[in-house]
Tab-separated table of C-alpha atoms in Angstrom:
chain	number	residue	atom	x	y	z
R	1	MET	CA	50.571	25.791	-206.998
R	2	PHE	CA	50.860	29.395	-208.431
R	3	LYS	CA	49.581	28.446	-211.597
R	4	ASN	CA	46.260	26.677	-210.075
R	5	ARG	CA	46.030	29.963	-207.779
R	6	LEU	CA	46.020	32.212	-210.638
R	7	ALA	CA	43.863	30.230	-212.669
R	8	GLY	CA	41.225	30.162	-209.523
R	9	LEU	CA	41.574	33.795	-209.411
R	10	LEU	CA	40.731	34.309	-212.978
R	11	ALA	CA	37.720	32.114	-212.784
R	12	LEU	CA	36.252	34.093	-210.155
R	13	ALA	CA	36.990	37.117	-211.872
R	14	ALA	CA	35.131	35.650	-214.892
R	15	CYS	CA	32.487	34.690	-212.438
R	16	GLY	CA	31.934	38.141	-211.162
R	17	ALA	CA	32.219	39.790	-214.676
R	18	ALA	CA	29.426	37.389	-215.821
R	19	SER	CA	26.848	39.107	-213.492
R	20	VAL	CA	26.444	41.748	-216.076
R	21	PHE	CA	24.094	39.765	-218.188
R	22	SER	CA	21.728	39.659	-215.288
R	23	PHE	CA	20.945	43.192	-215.288
R	24	ALA	CA	19.467	45.144	-218.041
R	25	PRO	CA	19.054	44.919	-221.338
R	26	LEU	CA	19.293	41.050	-220.733
R	27	TYR	CA	17.487	41.003	-217.565
R	28	LEU	CA	18.881	37.411	-216.912
R	29	GLY	CA	18.440	37.494	-213.466
R	30	VAL	CA	18.938	33.866	-212.919
R	31	LEU	CA	22.753	34.487	-213.340
R	32	MET	CA	23.279	36.552	-210.397
R	33	PRO	CA	22.655	33.409	-208.097
R	34	LEU	CA	25.288	31.674	-210.185
R	35	SER	CA	27.787	34.490	-210.000
R	36	LEU	CA	27.142	35.170	-206.154
R	37	ALA	CA	27.693	31.151	-205.545
R	38	GLY	CA	31.378	32.067	-207.099
R	39	TRP	CA	31.952	34.468	-204.416
R	40	LEU	CA	30.570	32.625	-201.542
R	41	TRP	CA	32.282	29.360	-202.604
R	42	GLY	CA	35.642	30.975	-203.347
R	43	VAL	CA	35.615	32.785	-200.061
R	44	GLY	CA	34.244	29.833	-198.241
R	45	ARG	CA	36.796	27.524	-199.265
R	46	ALA	CA	39.773	29.856	-198.871
R	47	PRO	CA	42.599	28.406	-196.565
R	48	SER	CA	43.143	32.012	-194.930
R	49	VAL	CA	41.781	35.185	-194.418
R	50	ARG	CA	44.176	36.728	-196.891
R	51	ALA	CA	43.310	34.326	-199.441
R	52	ALA	CA	39.682	34.948	-198.878
R	53	MET	CA	40.129	38.784	-199.315
R	54	LEU	CA	42.159	37.826	-202.394
R	55	ALA	CA	39.230	35.645	-204.004
R	56	GLY	CA	36.654	38.282	-202.966
R	57	TYR	CA	38.606	41.108	-204.603
R	58	ALA	CA	39.210	39.076	-207.758
R	59	TRP	CA	35.528	38.379	-207.950
R	60	GLY	CA	34.735	42.145	-207.295
R	61	LEU	CA	37.077	43.431	-209.673
R	62	GLY	CA	35.614	41.477	-212.462
R	63	TYR	CA	32.044	42.361	-211.538
R	64	PHE	CA	32.501	46.313	-211.381
R	65	VAL	CA	34.873	46.300	-214.477
R	66	ALA	CA	32.078	44.668	-216.342
R	67	ASN	CA	29.113	46.875	-215.085
R	68	VAL	CA	30.902	50.035	-215.080
R	69	TYR	CA	32.776	49.646	-218.306
R	70	TRP	CA	31.064	52.665	-219.825
R	71	VAL	CA	33.092	54.939	-217.886
R	72	TYR	CA	35.624	54.438	-220.632
R	73	ILE	CA	33.555	56.021	-223.328
R	74	SER	CA	32.675	59.043	-221.021
R	75	LEU	CA	36.622	59.550	-220.498
R	76	HIS	CA	37.734	58.515	-223.790
R	77	THR	CA	35.188	59.231	-226.292
R	78	PHE	CA	33.883	62.685	-224.906
R	79	GLY	CA	36.230	63.396	-222.615
R	80	GLY	CA	39.337	63.129	-225.159
R	81	MET	CA	41.609	61.039	-222.604
R	82	PRO	CA	44.001	58.897	-224.402
R	83	GLY	CA	42.828	55.383	-224.528
R	84	TRP	CA	45.449	53.973	-222.273
R	85	MET	CA	44.791	56.478	-219.529
R	86	ALA	CA	40.992	56.258	-219.842
R	87	ALA	CA	41.261	52.378	-219.496
R	88	GLY	CA	43.539	52.824	-216.404
R	89	CYS	CA	40.740	54.989	-214.697
R	90	THR	CA	38.500	52.904	-215.497
R	91	LEU	CA	40.349	49.899	-214.004
R	92	LEU	CA	41.197	52.048	-211.038
R	93	PHE	CA	37.476	52.660	-210.261
R	94	GLY	CA	36.749	49.096	-210.566
R	95	ALA	CA	39.488	48.130	-208.194
R	96	TYR	CA	38.260	50.667	-205.696
R	97	LEU	CA	34.759	49.312	-205.984
R	98	ALA	CA	36.149	45.557	-205.274
R	99	LEU	CA	37.351	46.757	-202.069
R	100	PHE	CA	34.058	46.114	-200.469
R	101	PRO	CA	33.386	42.637	-201.470
R	102	ALA	CA	37.114	42.014	-200.423
R	103	LEU	CA	36.392	43.411	-197.154
R	104	ALA	CA	33.156	41.444	-196.531
R	105	ALA	CA	35.161	38.070	-197.272
R	106	GLY	CA	37.904	38.903	-194.886
R	107	LEU	CA	35.568	39.671	-191.947
R	108	GLY	CA	33.595	36.746	-192.949
R	109	ARG	CA	36.580	34.501	-192.566
R	110	ARG	CA	38.177	36.351	-189.611
R	111	LEU	CA	34.977	37.018	-187.091
R	112	PRO	CA	34.018	34.381	-184.845
R	113	CYS	CA	31.127	32.306	-185.927
R	114	PRO	CA	29.581	28.668	-185.668
R	115	GLU	CA	31.023	27.207	-188.893
R	116	PRO	CA	27.348	25.756	-190.061
R	117	LEU	CA	26.447	29.284	-190.244
R	118	ARG	CA	29.233	31.198	-191.824
R	119	LEU	CA	28.528	30.218	-195.188
R	120	PRO	CA	24.484	30.543	-195.460
R	121	LEU	CA	24.189	33.427	-193.101
R	122	LEU	CA	27.521	35.394	-191.712
R	123	LEU	CA	29.170	35.914	-195.583
R	124	PRO	CA	25.591	36.838	-197.232
R	125	THR	CA	24.937	39.258	-194.592
R	126	LEU	CA	28.552	41.019	-194.398
R	127	PHE	CA	28.246	41.009	-198.395
R	128	CYS	CA	25.189	42.874	-198.273
R	129	ALA	CA	26.494	45.443	-195.725
R	130	SER	CA	29.298	45.985	-197.624
R	131	GLU	CA	26.882	46.804	-200.685
R	132	TRP	CA	25.328	49.241	-198.251
R	133	LEU	CA	28.615	50.724	-197.307
R	134	ARG	CA	29.426	51.049	-200.925
R	135	GLY	CA	26.326	53.012	-201.394
R	136	THR	CA	26.886	55.437	-198.875
R	137	LEU	CA	30.709	56.173	-198.475
R	138	PHE	CA	32.050	59.162	-200.169
R	139	THR	CA	28.433	60.065	-201.194
R	140	GLY	CA	28.112	56.492	-202.484
R	141	PHE	CA	27.953	54.599	-205.396
R	142	PRO	CA	25.176	51.879	-205.401
R	143	TRP	CA	25.338	50.975	-209.365
R	144	ALA	CA	24.696	47.284	-210.113
R	145	GLU	CA	23.296	46.428	-206.572
R	146	THR	CA	22.552	42.643	-206.628
R	147	GLY	CA	19.078	42.876	-205.550
R	148	THR	CA	18.380	45.187	-208.692
R	149	SER	CA	19.104	42.069	-211.138
R	150	GLN	CA	15.741	40.569	-209.752
R	151	ILE	CA	13.880	43.405	-210.735
R	152	PRO	CA	11.133	43.650	-211.963
R	153	SER	CA	9.687	40.130	-212.749
R	154	TRP	CA	11.919	37.583	-211.022
R	155	PRO	CA	10.280	36.089	-208.094
R	156	LEU	CA	12.470	37.757	-205.261
R	157	ALA	CA	11.280	41.096	-206.734
R	158	GLY	CA	7.934	40.671	-204.528
R	159	TYR	CA	9.994	41.511	-201.658
R	160	ALA	CA	11.334	45.138	-203.000
R	161	PRO	CA	8.070	47.224	-201.428
R	162	ILE	CA	9.096	45.462	-198.135
R	163	VAL	CA	12.725	45.413	-197.616
R	164	GLY	CA	13.745	47.196	-200.772
R	165	SER	CA	16.521	46.130	-203.424
R	166	MET	CA	19.066	45.780	-200.614
R	167	GLY	CA	16.695	43.427	-199.170
R	168	VAL	CA	16.541	41.438	-202.298
R	169	GLY	CA	19.898	40.948	-202.316
R	170	TRP	CA	20.201	39.448	-199.069
R	171	LEU	CA	17.642	37.003	-199.586
R	172	LEU	CA	19.048	36.163	-202.843
R	173	LEU	CA	22.549	35.441	-201.199
R	174	LEU	CA	20.679	33.869	-198.393
R	175	GLY	CA	19.044	31.437	-200.897
R	176	VAL	CA	22.228	30.641	-202.478
R	177	GLY	CA	24.191	30.301	-199.196
R	178	ILE	CA	21.780	27.751	-197.820
R	179	VAL	CA	21.985	25.835	-200.766
R	180	LEU	CA	25.880	25.707	-201.107
R	181	ALA	CA	26.368	24.830	-197.523
R	182	ARG	CA	24.522	21.531	-198.079
R	183	TRP	CA	23.192	21.165	-201.576
R	184	ARG	CA	22.494	17.474	-201.300
R	185	ASP	CA	20.021	18.111	-198.798
R	186	PRO	CA	16.273	18.497	-200.348
R	187	ARG	CA	14.993	20.262	-197.288
R	188	ARG	CA	17.361	23.395	-198.250
R	189	TRP	CA	16.050	23.423	-201.777
R	190	ALA	CA	12.706	23.157	-200.481
R	191	GLY	CA	13.192	26.046	-198.450
R	192	VAL	CA	14.718	27.955	-200.955
R	193	ALA	CA	11.602	27.403	-203.325
R	194	ALA	CA	9.404	28.629	-200.584
R	195	LEU	CA	11.024	31.726	-200.438
R	196	TRP	CA	11.094	32.527	-204.025
R	197	LEU	CA	7.215	31.236	-204.354
R	198	ALA	CA	6.225	33.884	-201.353
R	199	GLY	CA	8.162	36.479	-203.500
R	200	TRP	CA	5.841	35.717	-206.701
R	201	GLY	CA	2.874	35.785	-204.495
R	202	LEU	CA	3.778	39.210	-203.193
R	203	LEU	CA	4.325	40.552	-206.592
R	204	GLN	CA	0.541	40.233	-206.976
R	205	VAL	CA	-0.135	42.515	-204.121
R	206	GLU	CA	-1.498	46.200	-204.794
R	207	TRP	CA	0.415	48.575	-202.129
R	208	THR	CA	-0.675	51.464	-203.157
R	209	THR	CA	-4.114	52.861	-204.413
R	210	PRO	CA	-4.761	54.780	-207.798
R	211	VAL	CA	-6.114	58.369	-207.431
R	212	GLY	CA	-8.392	60.127	-210.044
R	213	LYS	CA	-8.212	59.300	-213.935
R	214	PRO	CA	-4.930	58.612	-215.686
R	215	VAL	CA	-2.873	61.391	-216.957
R	216	SER	CA	-1.466	61.855	-220.426
R	217	VAL	CA	2.301	62.542	-220.570
R	218	SER	CA	4.449	63.323	-223.270
R	219	LEU	CA	8.126	62.688	-222.684
R	220	ALA	CA	10.574	63.957	-224.954
R	221	GLN	CA	13.793	62.473	-226.150
R	222	SER	CA	15.718	65.195	-227.947
R	223	ASN	CA	18.752	63.062	-229.143
R	224	ILE	CA	21.598	65.756	-229.346
R	225	ALA	CA	24.993	64.595	-229.357
R	226	GLN	CA	27.073	65.451	-226.557
R	227	ASP	CA	29.668	67.197	-228.549
R	228	MET	CA	26.871	69.309	-229.736
R	229	LYS	CA	25.042	69.779	-226.657
R	230	TRP	CA	27.351	72.377	-225.257
R	231	ASN	CA	28.821	73.747	-228.357
R	232	SER	CA	27.734	77.336	-228.577
R	233	ALA	CA	27.528	76.738	-232.297
R	234	HIS	CA	24.834	74.827	-232.033
R	235	TYR	CA	22.909	76.565	-229.134
R	236	LEU	CA	20.216	77.806	-231.454
R	237	ASP	CA	19.700	74.469	-233.086
R	238	ASN	CA	19.164	72.941	-229.617
R	239	LEU	CA	16.543	75.447	-228.532
R	240	ARG	CA	14.695	74.578	-231.730
R	241	VAL	CA	14.780	70.953	-231.101
R	242	ASN	CA	12.905	71.646	-227.758
R	243	LEU	CA	10.419	73.913	-229.249
R	244	GLN	CA	9.532	71.506	-232.034
R	245	GLN	CA	9.359	68.506	-229.244
R	246	ALA	CA	7.048	71.113	-227.228
R	247	ARG	CA	4.710	71.393	-230.137
R	248	GLN	CA	4.821	67.896	-231.273
R	249	ALA	CA	3.639	66.904	-227.590
R	250	ARG	CA	-0.062	66.017	-226.755
R	251	GLY	CA	-0.015	65.168	-223.560
R	252	GLU	CA	-1.334	67.062	-220.187
R	253	LEU	CA	2.251	66.804	-218.719
R	254	VAL	CA	5.036	67.448	-221.010
R	255	VAL	CA	8.653	66.861	-219.825
R	256	LEU	CA	11.829	67.459	-221.488
R	257	PRO	CA	15.134	66.183	-220.218
R	258	GLU	CA	18.047	66.940	-218.206
R	259	THR	CA	19.743	70.566	-219.114
R	260	ALA	CA	17.241	70.513	-222.047
R	261	ILE	CA	18.140	74.451	-222.221
R	262	PRO	CA	22.273	74.416	-222.051
R	263	ALA	CA	22.367	77.578	-220.520
R	264	PHE	CA	21.489	79.210	-217.342
R	265	LEU	CA	17.681	80.081	-217.224
R	266	THR	CA	18.786	83.773	-216.433
R	267	ASP	CA	20.593	83.926	-219.738
R	268	VAL	CA	17.773	82.548	-221.990
R	269	PRO	CA	15.627	85.165	-223.664
R	270	ASP	CA	12.528	85.986	-222.539
R	271	TRP	CA	10.741	85.668	-225.950
R	272	TYR	CA	12.161	82.032	-226.394
R	273	LEU	CA	10.546	80.903	-223.153
R	274	ASP	CA	7.272	82.679	-223.716
R	275	THR	CA	7.183	80.629	-226.860
R	276	LEU	CA	7.907	77.547	-225.326
R	277	ARG	CA	4.799	78.449	-222.797
R	278	SER	CA	2.521	79.190	-225.768
R	279	ALA	CA	3.644	75.844	-227.213
R	280	VAL	CA	1.804	73.748	-224.877
R	281	GLY	CA	-0.961	76.226	-224.044
R	282	GLU	CA	-3.093	75.214	-220.895
R	283	ARG	CA	-0.894	72.306	-220.144
R	284	ALA	CA	2.182	71.891	-218.126
R	285	LEU	CA	5.772	71.790	-219.325
R	286	VAL	CA	8.228	70.517	-216.975
R	287	LEU	CA	12.020	70.609	-218.023
R	288	GLY	CA	15.637	70.509	-216.780
R	289	VAL	CA	17.772	73.667	-216.949
R	290	PRO	CA	20.902	74.762	-214.912
R	291	LEU	CA	20.001	77.603	-212.421
R	292	GLN	CA	22.250	80.308	-211.275
R	293	GLY	CA	22.144	80.574	-207.270
R	294	LYS	CA	22.784	84.013	-205.365
R	295	GLY	CA	26.501	83.766	-205.711
R	296	ALA	CA	28.662	83.918	-208.990
R	297	ASP	CA	29.856	80.369	-208.062
R	298	GLU	CA	26.780	78.924	-206.709
R	299	TYR	CA	24.581	77.005	-209.447
R	300	TYR	CA	22.516	74.055	-209.740
R	301	ASN	CA	21.526	71.149	-212.008
R	302	GLY	CA	18.030	71.813	-211.618
R	303	ALA	CA	14.457	71.352	-212.951
R	304	MET	CA	11.107	73.466	-212.892
R	305	VAL	CA	7.683	73.983	-214.301
R	306	LEU	CA	8.148	76.534	-216.999
R	307	THR	CA	4.325	76.851	-217.342
R	308	ASP	CA	3.958	77.903	-213.548
R	309	PRO	CA	6.415	80.237	-211.813
R	310	ARG	CA	4.847	80.231	-208.808
R	311	GLN	CA	6.007	76.489	-208.361
R	312	PRO	CA	9.377	75.920	-206.459
R	313	VAL	CA	12.415	74.742	-208.508
R	314	TYR	CA	13.820	71.259	-208.009
R	315	LYS	CA	17.682	71.417	-207.363
R	316	LYS	CA	19.665	68.390	-207.683
R	317	GLN	CA	21.155	67.263	-204.395
R	318	HIS	CA	23.211	63.852	-205.187
R	319	LEU	CA	25.988	65.026	-207.449
R	320	VAL	CA	27.935	62.777	-209.510
R	321	PRO	CA	31.497	62.418	-208.429
R	322	PHE	CA	33.991	63.749	-211.055
R	323	GLY	CA	31.055	64.719	-213.202
R	324	GLU	CA	29.413	67.429	-210.879
R	325	PHE	CA	31.739	67.899	-208.191
R	326	VAL	CA	35.517	67.025	-207.447
R	327	PRO	CA	36.073	64.735	-204.409
R	328	VAL	CA	39.633	65.603	-202.852
R	329	PRO	CA	40.221	68.443	-205.303
R	330	TRP	CA	44.004	68.246	-204.331
R	331	LEU	CA	44.035	64.689	-205.558
R	332	PHE	CA	41.830	64.427	-208.473
R	333	GLY	CA	41.616	68.143	-209.803
R	334	TRP	CA	43.795	67.321	-212.830
R	335	MET	CA	41.042	64.823	-214.092
R	336	TYR	CA	38.763	67.744	-213.832
R	337	ARG	CA	40.853	70.251	-215.591
R	338	PHE	CA	41.845	67.579	-218.187
R	339	LEU	CA	38.188	66.806	-219.145
R	340	ASP	CA	37.196	70.350	-219.080
R	341	MET	CA	33.517	69.491	-218.632
R	342	PRO	CA	30.800	71.995	-219.008
R	343	LEU	CA	29.327	73.563	-215.736
R	344	SER	CA	31.464	71.366	-213.395
R	345	GLY	CA	31.471	72.350	-209.618
R	346	PHE	CA	27.476	72.248	-209.227
R	347	SER	CA	26.025	73.370	-205.859
R	348	ARG	CA	24.164	70.920	-203.795
R	349	GLY	CA	20.436	71.322	-203.285
R	350	ALA	CA	18.548	70.326	-200.482
R	351	PHE	CA	17.876	66.594	-199.539
R	352	LYS	CA	14.105	66.923	-198.946
R	353	GLN	CA	12.449	69.166	-201.560
R	354	PRO	CA	8.615	69.763	-202.264
R	355	PRO	CA	7.088	68.044	-205.236
R	356	PHE	CA	5.723	69.962	-208.141
R	357	VAL	CA	1.829	70.459	-207.849
R	358	ILE	CA	0.174	70.198	-211.127
R	359	GLY	CA	-3.218	69.727	-210.894
R	360	PRO	CA	-4.170	66.705	-209.000
R	361	THR	CA	-0.560	65.218	-209.631
R	362	ARG	CA	2.261	65.770	-206.829
R	363	LEU	CA	5.526	65.019	-209.225
R	364	ALA	CA	8.700	64.384	-207.226
R	365	ALA	CA	11.554	65.368	-209.542
R	366	ASN	CA	15.024	63.588	-209.492
R	367	ILE	CA	18.034	64.428	-211.736
R	368	CYS	CA	20.495	61.995	-213.844
R	369	TYR	CA	21.618	59.230	-211.367
R	370	GLU	CA	19.657	60.231	-208.333
R	371	ASP	CA	17.050	57.346	-208.919
R	372	VAL	CA	19.992	54.993	-208.460
R	373	PHE	CA	19.702	55.998	-204.663
R	374	ALA	CA	16.514	54.597	-203.018
R	375	THR	CA	16.578	56.595	-199.731
R	376	ASP	CA	16.889	59.741	-201.794
R	377	ILE	CA	13.445	58.881	-203.920
R	378	LEU	CA	11.915	57.957	-200.655
R	379	GLN	CA	12.224	61.426	-199.134
R	380	ALA	CA	9.557	62.478	-201.524
R	381	LEU	CA	6.938	60.426	-199.858
R	382	PRO	CA	3.963	60.197	-198.776
R	383	GLU	CA	3.485	63.555	-200.508
R	384	ALA	CA	4.532	62.507	-204.228
R	385	THR	CA	1.945	60.731	-206.424
R	386	MET	CA	4.000	60.428	-209.175
R	387	LEU	CA	8.097	60.377	-210.055
R	388	VAL	CA	9.898	61.859	-212.877
R	389	ASN	CA	13.576	61.583	-213.622
R	390	PHE	CA	15.344	63.923	-216.085
R	391	SER	CA	18.714	62.759	-217.387
R	392	ASN	CA	21.382	63.153	-220.116
R	393	LEU	CA	23.523	59.720	-220.635
R	394	ALA	CA	24.876	60.889	-223.968
R	395	TRP	CA	28.149	60.770	-222.123
R	396	PHE	CA	28.155	56.971	-222.245
R	397	ASP	CA	26.277	56.364	-225.870
R	398	GLY	CA	26.904	53.039	-227.238
R	399	SER	CA	27.200	51.232	-223.721
R	400	TRP	CA	24.290	49.375	-221.552
R	401	ALA	CA	24.469	52.474	-219.179
R	402	ALA	CA	21.237	53.922	-219.882
R	403	GLU	CA	19.529	50.618	-219.951
R	404	GLN	CA	21.147	49.592	-216.466
R	405	GLN	CA	19.777	53.196	-214.815
R	406	LEU	CA	16.337	52.135	-216.562
R	407	GLN	CA	16.266	48.954	-214.694
R	408	MET	CA	17.217	50.998	-211.326
R	409	SER	CA	14.311	53.324	-212.004
R	410	GLN	CA	12.090	50.442	-212.326
R	411	ALA	CA	13.292	49.193	-208.994
R	412	ARG	CA	12.416	52.470	-207.388
R	413	ALA	CA	9.027	52.462	-208.963
R	414	LEU	CA	8.583	49.028	-207.189
R	415	GLU	CA	9.686	50.018	-203.911
R	416	THR	CA	7.624	53.232	-204.044
R	417	GLY	CA	4.454	51.898	-205.585
R	418	ARG	CA	4.705	54.886	-207.765
R	419	TYR	CA	4.823	55.600	-211.461
R	420	MET	CA	8.390	56.691	-212.942
R	421	LEU	CA	8.426	58.865	-215.820
R	422	ARG	CA	12.072	59.072	-217.796
R	423	SER	CA	12.714	61.768	-219.990
R	424	THR	CA	16.195	61.747	-221.366
R	425	ASN	CA	18.354	63.214	-224.199
R	426	THR	CA	19.364	60.165	-225.892
R	427	GLY	CA	17.736	57.103	-223.831
R	428	ALA	CA	16.334	55.114	-222.231
R	429	THR	CA	12.763	57.366	-222.302
R	430	ALA	CA	10.236	55.300	-220.631
R	431	ILE	CA	6.830	55.138	-218.732
R	432	VAL	CA	7.603	52.683	-215.743
R	433	ASP	CA	4.290	51.885	-213.916
R	434	HIS	CA	3.970	51.228	-210.156
R	435	ARG	CA	4.916	47.779	-210.368
R	436	GLY	CA	8.418	48.446	-212.130
R	437	ARG	CA	7.237	47.378	-215.603
R	438	VAL	CA	8.270	49.470	-218.726
R	439	GLN	CA	4.528	50.370	-220.143
R	440	ALA	CA	6.197	52.329	-223.143
R	441	ARG	CA	9.400	53.375	-223.884
R	442	LEU	CA	11.675	54.797	-226.967
R	443	PRO	CA	14.431	53.389	-228.658
R	444	GLN	CA	17.670	54.637	-227.745
R	445	ARG	CA	19.350	57.470	-229.846
R	446	GLN	CA	16.062	58.385	-231.690
R	447	ARG	CA	14.576	62.032	-231.523
R	448	ALA	CA	10.767	61.450	-230.852
R	449	VAL	CA	8.257	62.154	-228.097
R	450	LEU	CA	6.638	59.410	-226.246
R	451	GLU	CA	3.141	59.506	-225.794
R	452	GLY	CA	1.269	57.792	-223.044
R	453	GLN	CA	-0.722	57.531	-219.771
R	454	ALA	CA	0.303	57.454	-216.092
R	455	VAL	CA	-1.627	57.041	-212.904
R	456	ASN	CA	-1.378	59.180	-209.700
R	457	ARG	CA	-0.889	56.703	-206.510
R	458	THR	CA	-1.158	57.366	-203.106
R	459	GLY	CA	-0.195	54.924	-199.801
R	460	LEU	CA	3.039	53.886	-198.709
R	461	THR	CA	4.759	50.460	-198.902
R	462	PRO	CA	6.488	49.002	-196.227
R	463	TYR	CA	9.751	49.913	-197.630
R	464	GLY	CA	8.232	53.524	-198.326
R	465	ARG	CA	7.313	53.808	-194.690
R	466	TRP	CA	10.453	52.258	-192.685
R	467	HIS	CA	13.247	52.686	-195.363
R	468	ASN	CA	16.217	50.584	-194.891
R	469	THR	CA	15.691	50.581	-190.994
R	470	PRO	CA	14.455	47.199	-190.598
R	471	ILE	CA	16.845	45.407	-192.958
R	472	LEU	CA	19.789	47.405	-191.317
R	473	LEU	CA	18.759	46.317	-188.016
R	474	THR	CA	18.378	42.403	-188.870
R	475	TRP	CA	21.785	42.612	-190.306
R	476	LEU	CA	23.216	44.204	-187.330
R	477	LEU	CA	21.273	41.902	-184.875
R	478	SER	CA	22.339	38.919	-187.004
R	479	LEU	CA	25.781	39.873	-187.060
R	480	LEU	CA	25.881	40.493	-183.200
R	481	ALA	CA	24.270	37.141	-182.501
R	482	LEU	CA	26.501	35.139	-184.834
R	483	VAL	CA	29.912	36.728	-183.542
R	484	TRP	CA	28.412	36.043	-179.591
R	485	THR	CA	27.692	32.791	-180.345
R	486	GLY	CA	30.698	31.916	-182.337
R	487	ILE	CA	32.593	33.682	-179.184
R	488	ARG	CA	30.995	30.966	-176.681
R	489	CYS	CA	31.581	28.089	-179.180
R	490	GLU	CA	35.316	28.920	-179.079
R	491	ARG	CA	35.696	29.392	-175.286
R	492	ARG	CA	33.689	26.257	-174.698
R	493	GLN	CA	36.116	24.185	-177.166
R	494	SER	CA	39.141	25.674	-175.588
R	495	SER	CA	37.919	24.886	-172.117
R	496	PHE	CA	37.708	21.147	-173.344
R	497	ASN	CA	41.084	21.126	-174.660
């Protein structure tokens, strides 16, 4: 019995881990329904609440360890942690994230609900609610949302401009649950096919409107190794790379990546900044740079239009836990001190900040993994006509992290109906159009400047207008209706007995 149970849990963990292939760089979105079927089946067939939570946890552990394995690279290769300690921290992180699908599994078996609706409706809704909680609690970590696996070209992606990637994930789970509940019923398959076909039709809809002529853009990828980026011995070399790439750029809008200048702007010589401005002439130069605040301990991961000092600076507001600030310092402070990360302890910028005004372009900035948070990006609407992401993922070189983040940028572009420009240190530097499709990109770990065109767009998608409110209300009302109906069924059954 024990061996059979262990084998079942290992199979669920493997099923969760297989989901990594549904995301970028492979984009095999068809694998996600199969992976989710494993969670639904394992939880739905569990003989008790405890067994359901264990099944949900095993699946989640495989899912998250596979999708965030690159944490090991940052801790061991660049952070200097011993291999065993870095592996333990990565496993611990995955173990924490796995609590969310386990919580959904436990509630899915404990809450009263009509049994015919438990698998096709209650469990999918609770799973997606747990994803929302994961993306919100303790500043949130919505990496590898199930709905993102369908973006940009799988049929359910057509619903992203209406209900966002979270809503896409819910529709995906509903379809899987409906089929699993009665897989022999051809009407169930027909209903799911109609759902997917409608999504494909929605992919053809233009939700926003182009404005003016295309803007030529130059996106720099400096490809500076992480161990050189903050090394004072290479400081001048890093500045030369920026200058060379600015001179090489031909676009009306030139973008350099996150912390392109590895020093506070106030510490950079004026002659160098003037030389950078001269390199682009009358064109606009936007770059990432650390910004000093009013106090000695106040500094920001920022971005600015270097060629126009009248423009407001952008200050990153969604900071990376353990990378840019320490949650619960008394418990995790040792990790920060061990890693000795440069410019740790950033301050947080305002939640809503105005876009850069560059001619007809209203360019909304986001830095690093801020493009993972849909609600953060939506704050720039409707003013923004284009989005830009500044990133440095050299911390995870050799992994799929950069490709996964590119796919999340694609999701934000599709949800908002806006172009997303990405200028990164080592990749993935790309131009993503308003449908979430990559129009042009550079290979990773290559020093180059990506030349292309982007289009300003105005108007709001339904998701841009209403955010997550409709889908959250739908989940809440569904859960209330299911629980209320379940309670009535239980009372009716007990009265008969």
